PDB file of C-alpha atoms in Angstrom:
ATOM      1  CA  MET Q   1      21.954 -15.126 -54.997  1.00  0.00           C
ATOM      2  CA  LYS Q   2      23.591 -18.154 -53.366  1.00  0.00           C
ATOM      3  CA  LEU Q   3      27.282 -18.951 -52.964  1.00  0.00           C
ATOM      4  CA  VAL Q   4      28.766 -22.408 -52.452  1.00  0.00           C
ATOM      5  CA  ALA Q   5      32.487 -23.013 -51.967  1.00  0.00           C
ATOM      6  CA  SER Q   6      33.820 -26.572 -51.823  1.00  0.00           C
ATOM      7  CA  ASP Q   7      37.269 -27.689 -50.633  1.00  0.00           C
ATOM      8  CA  ILE Q   8      38.939 -24.342 -51.325  1.00  0.00           C
ATOM      9  CA  THR Q   9      42.714 -24.442 -51.077  1.00  0.00           C
ATOM     10  CA  VAL Q  10      44.923 -21.433 -51.802  1.00  0.00           C
ATOM     11  CA  SER Q  11      48.721 -21.659 -51.989  1.00  0.00           C
ATOM     12  CA  LEU Q  12      51.379 -18.996 -52.394  1.00  0.00           C
ATOM     13  CA  THR Q  13      54.966 -19.935 -53.287  1.00  0.00           C
ATOM     14  CA  ASN Q  14      54.195 -23.569 -52.476  1.00  0.00           C
ATOM     15  CA  LYS Q  15      52.830 -22.670 -49.030  1.00  0.00           C
ATOM     16  CA  ARG Q  16      49.190 -23.353 -48.237  1.00  0.00           C
ATOM     17  CA  ILE Q  17      47.368 -20.279 -46.967  1.00  0.00           C
ATOM     18  CA  ILE Q  18      43.853 -21.760 -47.050  1.00  0.00           C
ATOM     19  CA  HIS Q  19      43.256 -25.445 -46.325  1.00  0.00           C
ATOM     20  CA  ASP Q  20      40.250 -27.269 -47.854  1.00  0.00           C
ATOM     21  CA  ILE Q  21      37.563 -24.829 -46.738  1.00  0.00           C
ATOM     22  CA  GLY Q  22      33.924 -25.410 -47.588  1.00  0.00           C
ATOM     23  CA  MET Q  23      31.190 -22.866 -46.970  1.00  0.00           C
ATOM     24  CA  GLU Q  24      27.729 -21.821 -48.079  1.00  0.00           C
ATOM     25  CA  VAL Q  25      25.994 -18.457 -48.097  1.00  0.00           C
ATOM     26  CA  LYS Q  26      22.274 -18.845 -48.673  1.00  0.00           C
ATOM     27  CA  GLU Q  27      20.175 -16.301 -50.533  1.00  0.00           C
ATOM     28  CA  GLY Q  28      19.491 -13.256 -48.374  1.00  0.00           C
ATOM     29  CA  GLU Q  29      21.867 -14.305 -45.580  1.00  0.00           C
ATOM     30  CA  PHE Q  30      24.423 -12.058 -43.916  1.00  0.00           C
ATOM     31  CA  VAL Q  31      27.385 -14.342 -43.210  1.00  0.00           C
ATOM     32  CA  GLY Q  32      30.523 -13.239 -41.387  1.00  0.00           C
ATOM     33  CA  LEU Q  33      34.094 -14.509 -41.462  1.00  0.00           C
ATOM     34  CA  ILE Q  34      35.910 -14.027 -38.170  1.00  0.00           C
ATOM     35  CA  GLY Q  35      39.375 -14.964 -36.992  1.00  0.00           C
ATOM     36  CA  PRO Q  36      42.632 -13.331 -35.886  1.00  0.00           C
ATOM     37  CA  ASN Q  37      44.974 -11.506 -38.242  1.00  0.00           C
ATOM     38  CA  GLY Q  38      46.630 -13.992 -40.587  1.00  0.00           C
ATOM     39  CA  SER Q  39      43.826 -16.530 -40.253  1.00  0.00           C
ATOM     40  CA  GLY Q  40      43.053 -16.376 -43.992  1.00  0.00           C
ATOM     41  CA  LYS Q  41      39.875 -14.286 -44.058  1.00  0.00           C
ATOM     42  CA  SER Q  42      41.047 -11.870 -46.758  1.00  0.00           C
ATOM     43  CA  THR Q  43      42.684 -14.637 -48.803  1.00  0.00           C
ATOM     44  CA  LEU Q  44      39.454 -16.628 -48.794  1.00  0.00           C
ATOM     45  CA  LEU Q  45      37.496 -13.555 -49.887  1.00  0.00           C
ATOM     46  CA  LYS Q  46      40.026 -12.827 -52.651  1.00  0.00           C
ATOM     47  CA  SER Q  47      39.462 -16.317 -54.015  1.00  0.00           C
ATOM     48  CA  ILE Q  48      35.724 -15.593 -54.040  1.00  0.00           C
ATOM     49  CA  TYR Q  49      35.966 -12.249 -55.820  1.00  0.00           C
ATOM     50  CA  ARG Q  50      38.457 -13.694 -58.304  1.00  0.00           C
ATOM     51  CA  VAL Q  51      41.670 -11.904 -57.395  1.00  0.00           C
ATOM     52  CA  MET Q  52      43.434 -15.051 -56.149  1.00  0.00           C
ATOM     53  CA  LYS Q  53      42.407 -18.228 -57.947  1.00  0.00           C
ATOM     54  CA  PRO Q  54      42.213 -21.284 -55.678  1.00  0.00           C
ATOM     55  CA  THR Q  55      44.812 -23.982 -56.125  1.00  0.00           C
ATOM     56  CA  ALA Q  56      42.023 -26.511 -55.674  1.00  0.00           C
ATOM     57  CA  GLY Q  57      38.287 -26.517 -55.060  1.00  0.00           C
ATOM     58  CA  TRP Q  58      35.184 -25.067 -56.679  1.00  0.00           C
ATOM     59  CA  ILE Q  59      33.162 -21.880 -56.137  1.00  0.00           C
ATOM     60  CA  GLY Q  60      29.628 -21.608 -57.461  1.00  0.00           C
ATOM     61  CA  LEU Q  61      27.361 -18.580 -57.685  1.00  0.00           C
ATOM     62  CA  ASP Q  62      23.753 -19.638 -58.169  1.00  0.00           C
ATOM     63  CA  GLY Q  63      25.071 -22.953 -59.477  1.00  0.00           C
ATOM     64  CA  ASP Q  64      27.419 -21.420 -62.072  1.00  0.00           C
ATOM     65  CA  ASP Q  65      31.183 -21.903 -61.850  1.00  0.00           C
ATOM     66  CA  LEU Q  66      32.339 -18.458 -60.707  1.00  0.00           C
ATOM     67  CA  TYR Q  67      35.597 -18.697 -62.640  1.00  0.00           C
ATOM     68  CA  LYS Q  68      33.766 -19.410 -65.907  1.00  0.00           C
ATOM     69  CA  LEU Q  69      31.706 -16.203 -65.752  1.00  0.00           C
ATOM     70  CA  SER Q  70      32.843 -13.227 -67.814  1.00  0.00           C
ATOM     71  CA  PRO Q  71      34.208 -10.272 -65.785  1.00  0.00           C
ATOM     72  CA  LYS Q  72      31.138  -8.204 -66.660  1.00  0.00           C
ATOM     73  CA  GLU Q  73      28.694 -10.963 -65.723  1.00  0.00           C
ATOM     74  CA  SER Q  74      30.540 -11.573 -62.468  1.00  0.00           C
ATOM     75  CA  ALA Q  75      30.375  -7.832 -61.683  1.00  0.00           C
ATOM     76  CA  ARG Q  76      26.642  -7.744 -62.392  1.00  0.00           C
ATOM     77  CA  ARG Q  77      26.121 -10.478 -59.829  1.00  0.00           C
ATOM     78  CA  MET Q  78      28.769  -9.597 -57.232  1.00  0.00           C
ATOM     79  CA  SER Q  79      30.012  -6.276 -55.862  1.00  0.00           C
ATOM     80  CA  VAL Q  80      33.076  -5.975 -53.642  1.00  0.00           C
ATOM     81  CA  VAL Q  81      34.384  -3.529 -51.067  1.00  0.00           C
ATOM     82  CA  ARG Q  82      38.005  -4.317 -50.253  1.00  0.00           C
ATOM     83  CA  GLN Q  83      40.155  -3.321 -47.281  1.00  0.00           C
ATOM     84  CA  GLU Q  84      42.554  -1.362 -49.432  1.00  0.00           C
ATOM     85  CA  SER Q  85      41.580   1.300 -51.966  1.00  0.00           C
ATOM     86  CA  SER Q  86      42.102   0.085 -55.526  1.00  0.00           C
ATOM     87  CA  VAL Q  87      41.864   3.615 -56.976  1.00  0.00           C
ATOM     88  CA  GLU Q  88      45.123   4.516 -58.732  1.00  0.00           C
ATOM     89  CA  PHE Q  89      44.164   7.820 -60.368  1.00  0.00           C
ATOM     90  CA  ASP Q  90      42.423  10.792 -58.842  1.00  0.00           C
ATOM     91  CA  PHE Q  91      38.719  11.103 -59.613  1.00  0.00           C
ATOM     92  CA  SER Q  92      35.894  13.019 -58.066  1.00  0.00           C
ATOM     93  CA  VAL Q  93      33.709  11.225 -55.543  1.00  0.00           C
ATOM     94  CA  GLN Q  94      30.831  11.274 -58.049  1.00  0.00           C
ATOM     95  CA  GLU Q  95      33.020   9.666 -60.720  1.00  0.00           C
ATOM     96  CA  ILE Q  96      34.112   6.930 -58.326  1.00  0.00           C
ATOM     97  CA  VAL Q  97      30.520   6.033 -57.490  1.00  0.00           C
ATOM     98  CA  MET Q  98      29.469   6.149 -61.147  1.00  0.00           C
ATOM     99  CA  MET Q  99      32.066   3.449 -61.844  1.00  0.00           C
ATOM    100  CA  GLY Q 100      29.675   1.087 -60.096  1.00  0.00           C
ATOM    101  CA  ARG Q 101      27.367   1.412 -63.096  1.00  0.00           C
ATOM    102  CA  SER Q 102      29.984   0.069 -65.559  1.00  0.00           C
ATOM    103  CA  PRO Q 103      28.832  -3.589 -65.515  1.00  0.00           C
ATOM    104  CA  HIS Q 104      25.421  -2.465 -66.743  1.00  0.00           C
ATOM    105  CA  LYS Q 105      26.743  -0.563 -69.771  1.00  0.00           C
ATOM    106  CA  LYS Q 106      27.867  -1.447 -73.242  1.00  0.00           C
ATOM    107  CA  THR Q 107      31.324  -0.405 -74.404  1.00  0.00           C
ATOM    108  CA  PHE Q 108      31.588   3.413 -74.743  1.00  0.00           C
ATOM    109  CA  GLN Q 109      27.999   3.859 -73.561  1.00  0.00           C
ATOM    110  CA  LEU Q 110      27.532   7.225 -71.824  1.00  0.00           C
ATOM    111  CA  ASP Q 111      26.115   7.711 -68.365  1.00  0.00           C
ATOM    112  CA  SER Q 112      22.349   8.042 -68.332  1.00  0.00           C
ATOM    113  CA  VAL Q 113      20.006  10.050 -66.141  1.00  0.00           C
ATOM    114  CA  GLU Q 114      19.131   6.781 -64.415  1.00  0.00           C
ATOM    115  CA  ASP Q 115      22.817   6.076 -63.704  1.00  0.00           C
ATOM    116  CA  LYS Q 116      23.195   9.524 -62.152  1.00  0.00           C
ATOM    117  CA  ASP Q 117      20.080   9.051 -60.029  1.00  0.00           C
ATOM    118  CA  ILE Q 118      21.254   5.645 -58.766  1.00  0.00           C
ATOM    119  CA  SER Q 119      24.692   7.063 -57.911  1.00  0.00           C
ATOM    120  CA  ASP Q 120      23.215  10.093 -56.137  1.00  0.00           C
ATOM    121  CA  LYS Q 121      21.006   7.846 -54.009  1.00  0.00           C
ATOM    122  CA  ALA Q 122      23.987   5.621 -53.152  1.00  0.00           C
ATOM    123  CA  LEU Q 123      25.980   8.655 -51.978  1.00  0.00           C
ATOM    124  CA  ALA Q 124      23.046   9.864 -49.924  1.00  0.00           C
ATOM    125  CA  ARG Q 125      22.762   6.492 -48.183  1.00  0.00           C
ATOM    126  CA  VAL Q 126      26.330   6.787 -46.850  1.00  0.00           C
ATOM    127  CA  ASP Q 127      25.914  10.488 -45.997  1.00  0.00           C
ATOM    128  CA  MET Q 128      28.430  11.666 -48.632  1.00  0.00           C
ATOM    129  CA  SER Q 129      26.244  13.749 -50.984  1.00  0.00           C
ATOM    130  CA  ASP Q 130      28.005  16.980 -50.026  1.00  0.00           C
ATOM    131  CA  TYR Q 131      31.334  15.467 -51.134  1.00  0.00           C
ATOM    132  CA  ALA Q 132      30.265  14.589 -54.694  1.00  0.00           C
ATOM    133  CA  GLU Q 133      32.603  17.110 -56.361  1.00  0.00           C
ATOM    134  CA  ARG Q 134      35.519  16.542 -54.001  1.00  0.00           C
ATOM    135  CA  SER Q 135      38.699  14.773 -55.080  1.00  0.00           C
ATOM    136  CA  PHE Q 136      38.687  11.172 -53.855  1.00  0.00           C
ATOM    137  CA  PHE Q 137      42.347  11.496 -52.831  1.00  0.00           C
ATOM    138  CA  SER Q 138      41.508  14.447 -50.564  1.00  0.00           C
ATOM    139  CA  LEU Q 139      39.267  12.334 -48.335  1.00  0.00           C
ATOM    140  CA  SER Q 140      40.117  10.714 -45.037  1.00  0.00           C
ATOM    141  CA  GLY Q 141      40.346   6.925 -44.803  1.00  0.00           C
ATOM    142  CA  GLY Q 142      36.847   6.666 -43.368  1.00  0.00           C
ATOM    143  CA  GLU Q 143      35.369   8.951 -46.015  1.00  0.00           C
ATOM    144  CA  LYS Q 144      37.020   6.930 -48.779  1.00  0.00           C
ATOM    145  CA  GLN Q 145      35.558   3.749 -47.320  1.00  0.00           C
ATOM    146  CA  ARG Q 146      32.065   5.205 -47.369  1.00  0.00           C
ATOM    147  CA  VAL Q 147      32.489   6.274 -51.005  1.00  0.00           C
ATOM    148  CA  LEU Q 148      33.638   2.783 -51.992  1.00  0.00           C
ATOM    149  CA  ILE Q 149      30.592   1.330 -50.254  1.00  0.00           C
ATOM    150  CA  ALA Q 150      28.430   3.792 -52.216  1.00  0.00           C
ATOM    151  CA  ARG Q 151      30.080   2.537 -55.422  1.00  0.00           C
ATOM    152  CA  ALA Q 152      29.170  -1.039 -54.458  1.00  0.00           C
ATOM    153  CA  LEU Q 153      25.582   0.049 -53.786  1.00  0.00           C
ATOM    154  CA  ALA Q 154      25.406   1.746 -57.202  1.00  0.00           C
ATOM    155  CA  GLN Q 155      26.495  -1.539 -58.785  1.00  0.00           C
ATOM    156  CA  GLN Q 156      23.179  -3.083 -57.649  1.00  0.00           C
ATOM    157  CA  ALA Q 157      24.515  -6.639 -57.502  1.00  0.00           C
ATOM    158  CA  ASP Q 158      22.590  -9.261 -55.545  1.00  0.00           C
ATOM    159  CA  PHE Q 159      25.697 -10.575 -53.768  1.00  0.00           C
ATOM    160  CA  LEU Q 160      27.954  -8.265 -51.767  1.00  0.00           C
ATOM    161  CA  VAL Q 161      31.442  -9.145 -50.521  1.00  0.00           C
ATOM    162  CA  LEU Q 162      32.944  -6.929 -47.815  1.00  0.00           C
ATOM    163  CA  ASP Q 163      36.494  -7.168 -46.493  1.00  0.00           C
ATOM    164  CA  GLU Q 164      36.369  -5.552 -43.034  1.00  0.00           C
ATOM    165  CA  PRO Q 165      34.015  -2.755 -44.141  1.00  0.00           C
ATOM    166  CA  THR Q 166      34.159  -0.831 -40.860  1.00  0.00           C
ATOM    167  CA  ASN Q 167      37.923  -0.264 -41.009  1.00  0.00           C
ATOM    168  CA  HIS Q 168      38.788   3.444 -40.601  1.00  0.00           C
ATOM    169  CA  LEU Q 169      35.212   4.320 -39.614  1.00  0.00           C
ATOM    170  CA  ASP Q 170      34.220   5.912 -36.325  1.00  0.00           C
ATOM    171  CA  VAL Q 171      31.461   4.307 -34.275  1.00  0.00           C
ATOM    172  CA  ARG Q 172      28.613   6.298 -35.822  1.00  0.00           C
ATOM    173  CA  TYR Q 173      29.526   5.352 -39.370  1.00  0.00           C
ATOM    174  CA  GLN Q 174      30.330   1.756 -38.454  1.00  0.00           C
ATOM    175  CA  LEU Q 175      26.744   1.324 -37.337  1.00  0.00           C
ATOM    176  CA  GLN Q 176      25.364   3.360 -40.242  1.00  0.00           C
ATOM    177  CA  VAL Q 177      27.186   1.295 -42.855  1.00  0.00           C
ATOM    178  CA  MET Q 178      26.243  -2.023 -41.246  1.00  0.00           C
ATOM    179  CA  ASP Q 179      22.615  -0.909 -40.942  1.00  0.00           C
ATOM    180  CA  ILE Q 180      22.597  -0.005 -44.647  1.00  0.00           C
ATOM    181  CA  VAL Q 181      24.091  -3.348 -45.663  1.00  0.00           C
ATOM    182  CA  ARG Q 182      21.718  -5.290 -43.442  1.00  0.00           C
ATOM    183  CA  GLN Q 183      18.692  -3.458 -44.866  1.00  0.00           C
ATOM    184  CA  LEU Q 184      19.615  -4.160 -48.497  1.00  0.00           C
ATOM    185  CA  GLY Q 185      17.995  -7.573 -48.300  1.00  0.00           C
ATOM    186  CA  ILE Q 186      20.696  -9.141 -50.488  1.00  0.00           C
ATOM    187  CA  THR Q 187      23.228 -11.910 -49.875  1.00  0.00           C
ATOM    188  CA  VAL Q 188      26.271 -10.656 -47.955  1.00  0.00           C
ATOM    189  CA  LEU Q 189      29.605 -12.248 -47.066  1.00  0.00           C
ATOM    190  CA  SER Q 190      31.859 -10.106 -44.897  1.00  0.00           C
ATOM    191  CA  ALA Q 191      35.169 -10.476 -43.093  1.00  0.00           C
ATOM    192  CA  LEU Q 192      34.829  -8.756 -39.726  1.00  0.00           C
ATOM    193  CA  HIS Q 193      37.369  -8.028 -37.011  1.00  0.00           C
ATOM    194  CA  ASP Q 194      34.867  -6.572 -34.515  1.00  0.00           C
ATOM    195  CA  LEU Q 195      33.137  -9.470 -32.773  1.00  0.00           C
ATOM    196  CA  ASN Q 196      30.381  -7.265 -31.383  1.00  0.00           C
ATOM    197  CA  ILE Q 197      29.557  -6.063 -34.905  1.00  0.00           C
ATOM    198  CA  ALA Q 198      29.516  -9.717 -36.022  1.00  0.00           C
ATOM    199  CA  ALA Q 199      27.172 -10.601 -33.144  1.00  0.00           C
ATOM    200  CA  MET Q 200      24.786  -7.775 -33.945  1.00  0.00           C
ATOM    201  CA  TYR Q 201      24.479  -8.130 -37.728  1.00  0.00           C
ATOM    202  CA  CYS Q 202      25.365 -11.650 -38.887  1.00  0.00           C
ATOM    203  CA  ASP Q 203      23.001 -14.582 -39.356  1.00  0.00           C
ATOM    204  CA  ARG Q 204      25.851 -17.095 -39.323  1.00  0.00           C
ATOM    205  CA  LEU Q 205      29.600 -17.065 -38.740  1.00  0.00           C
ATOM    206  CA  TYR Q 206      32.536 -19.053 -40.115  1.00  0.00           C
ATOM    207  CA  VAL Q 207      35.540 -19.052 -37.782  1.00  0.00           C
ATOM    208  CA  LEU Q 208      39.041 -19.308 -39.272  1.00  0.00           C
ATOM    209  CA  LYS Q 209      42.392 -19.929 -37.627  1.00  0.00           C
ATOM    210  CA  GLU Q 210      45.714 -20.424 -39.422  1.00  0.00           C
ATOM    211  CA  GLY Q 211      43.944 -21.033 -42.729  1.00  0.00           C
ATOM    212  CA  HIS Q 212      41.623 -23.716 -41.380  1.00  0.00           C
ATOM    213  CA  LEU Q 213      37.890 -23.582 -40.766  1.00  0.00           C
ATOM    214  CA  VAL Q 214      37.532 -24.416 -37.080  1.00  0.00           C
ATOM    215  CA  ALA Q 215      33.812 -23.805 -36.485  1.00  0.00           C
ATOM    216  CA  SER Q 216      30.631 -22.437 -38.009  1.00  0.00           C
ATOM    217  CA  GLY Q 217      27.175 -21.611 -36.743  1.00  0.00           C
ATOM    218  CA  SER Q 218      25.029 -18.804 -35.410  1.00  0.00           C
ATOM    219  CA  PRO Q 219      26.618 -15.920 -33.457  1.00  0.00           C
ATOM    220  CA  ASP Q 220      25.027 -17.314 -30.284  1.00  0.00           C
ATOM    221  CA  GLU Q 221      26.745 -20.652 -30.901  1.00  0.00           C
ATOM    222  CA  MET Q 222      30.117 -19.268 -31.989  1.00  0.00           C
ATOM    223  CA  LEU Q 223      30.683 -16.298 -29.693  1.00  0.00           C
ATOM    224  CA  THR Q 224      31.482 -18.063 -26.454  1.00  0.00           C
ATOM    225  CA  SER Q 225      34.330 -17.349 -24.067  1.00  0.00           C
ATOM    226  CA  ASP Q 226      35.819 -20.796 -24.714  1.00  0.00           C
ATOM    227  CA  LEU Q 227      35.863 -20.471 -28.509  1.00  0.00           C
ATOM    228  CA  ILE Q 228      37.156 -16.875 -28.398  1.00  0.00           C
ATOM    229  CA  ARG Q 229      39.948 -17.989 -26.069  1.00  0.00           C
ATOM    230  CA  GLU Q 230      40.832 -20.913 -28.365  1.00  0.00           C
ATOM    231  CA  VAL Q 231      40.857 -18.856 -31.571  1.00  0.00           C
ATOM    232  CA  PHE Q 232      41.943 -15.370 -30.479  1.00  0.00           C
ATOM    233  CA  GLY Q 233      43.900 -16.169 -27.320  1.00  0.00           C
ATOM    234  CA  VAL Q 234      42.079 -13.634 -25.145  1.00  0.00           C
ATOM    235  CA  GLU Q 235      39.831 -13.790 -22.111  1.00  0.00           C
ATOM    236  CA  THR Q 236      36.307 -12.425 -22.373  1.00  0.00           C
ATOM    237  CA  ASP Q 237      33.081 -12.003 -20.508  1.00  0.00           C
ATOM    238  CA  VAL Q 238      30.156 -12.776 -22.826  1.00  0.00           C
ATOM    239  CA  SER Q 239      26.592 -11.799 -22.007  1.00  0.00           C
ATOM    240  CA  VAL Q 240      23.328 -10.987 -23.783  1.00  0.00           C
ATOM    241  CA  HIS Q 241      22.574  -7.298 -24.232  1.00  0.00           C
ATOM    242  CA  PRO Q 242      19.228  -6.445 -22.596  1.00  0.00           C
ATOM    243  CA  ILE Q 243      18.109  -4.156 -25.452  1.00  0.00           C
ATOM    244  CA  THR Q 244      19.359  -5.881 -28.617  1.00  0.00           C
ATOM    245  CA  GLY Q 245      19.095  -9.459 -27.366  1.00  0.00           C
ATOM    246  CA  LYS Q 246      22.451 -10.076 -29.079  1.00  0.00           C
ATOM    247  CA  LYS Q 247      25.685 -11.378 -27.602  1.00  0.00           C
ATOM    248  CA  GLN Q 248      27.913  -8.668 -26.104  1.00  0.00           C
ATOM    249  CA  ILE Q 249      31.621  -9.415 -25.720  1.00  0.00           C
ATOM    250  CA  TYR Q 250      33.787  -7.673 -23.113  1.00  0.00           C
ATOM    251  CA  PHE Q 251      37.520  -8.204 -23.503  1.00  0.00           C
ATOM    252  CA  ILE Q 252      39.646  -8.592 -20.375  1.00  0.00           C
ATOM    253  CA  SER Q 253      43.298  -7.538 -20.566  1.00  0.00           C
ATOM    254  CA  THR Q 254      45.975  -9.593 -18.842  1.00  0.00           C
ATOM    255  CA  ALA Q 255      46.578  -6.690 -16.443  1.00  0.00           C
ATOM    256  CA  PHE Q 256      42.966  -6.787 -15.254  1.00  0.00           C
ATOM    257  CA  GLN Q 257      43.038 -10.569 -15.098  1.00  0.00           C
ATOM    258  CA  ALA Q 258      45.996 -10.376 -12.692  1.00  0.00           C
ATOM    259  CA  LYS Q 259      44.262  -7.651 -10.676  1.00  0.00           C
ATOM    260  CA  GLY Q 260      41.122  -9.778 -10.472  1.00  0.00           C
ATOM    261  CA  ILE Q 261      43.112 -12.732  -9.134  1.00  0.00           C
ATOM    262  CA  ARG Q 262      44.823 -10.575  -6.478  1.00  0.00           C
ATOM    263  CA  THR Q 263      41.481  -9.046  -5.427  1.00  0.00           C
ATOM    264  CA  ALA Q 264      39.921 -12.487  -5.129  1.00  0.00           C
ATOM    265  CA  GLU Q 265      42.846 -13.672  -2.978  1.00  0.00           C
ATOM    266  CA  VAL Q 266      42.546 -10.670  -0.634  1.00  0.00           C
ATOM    267  CA  SER Q 267      38.742 -11.039  -0.430  1.00  0.00           C
ATOM    268  CA  SER Q 268      38.953 -14.717   0.492  1.00  0.00           C
ATOM    269  CA  GLY Q 269      41.356 -13.954   3.365  1.00  0.00           C
ATOM    270  CA  PRO Q 270      43.143 -16.486   5.536  1.00  0.00           C
TER     271      PRO Q 270
END
């Protein structure tokens, strides 16, 4: 599954939020969107999963105009895990995950043994099998996120959109979820706030700032101290991890920057 977006512009109340962004996600790629809060990552994703229609531009999924696909056809091709839970009524965890099978059913068609098996395997992959009968509303934020990822897995779409999927997750489950997504072998587009996660898992990155696309390329090309300073306004020390071979970003607070300057002054002496 391949995604192409051309000249995407999104406006709200006559104010441009996204400015003429073009991007491509090739089949089987894991592509990340990075940028500070308010840079437009979520808005761009919403235009791609059809919650916020672009004011201008075109989005194609395997060459088809995304906005001309039926909702069911779009859901068969694309699954989405959003930042916020879209569940309005209380269901069991099992029921939530089974909702991922809806695009594959006819109207009023009952759940099959195959549907149940697919849902059970999806829950197992996010380590939530023991919670199948629990109320979704009774779960913590991190547990809910894992269930929603299981629902996306049960949907079995070939293109997965993730809006900051590691939000609310502790370190163990951040890595578990990203490992699962990476191993699916499908096309993935994800907004990420953790630059080290982006460095470890993404094939390519698009960098946004104030609704504009400012750079794109591999994590090695994008995750430099200069670009991070320009986009995020923070100082960093960037190195290559000796085990993973991936970029590792260390953030330096202003307090430590000042301390470092004073130490250097004392060390240099008169």
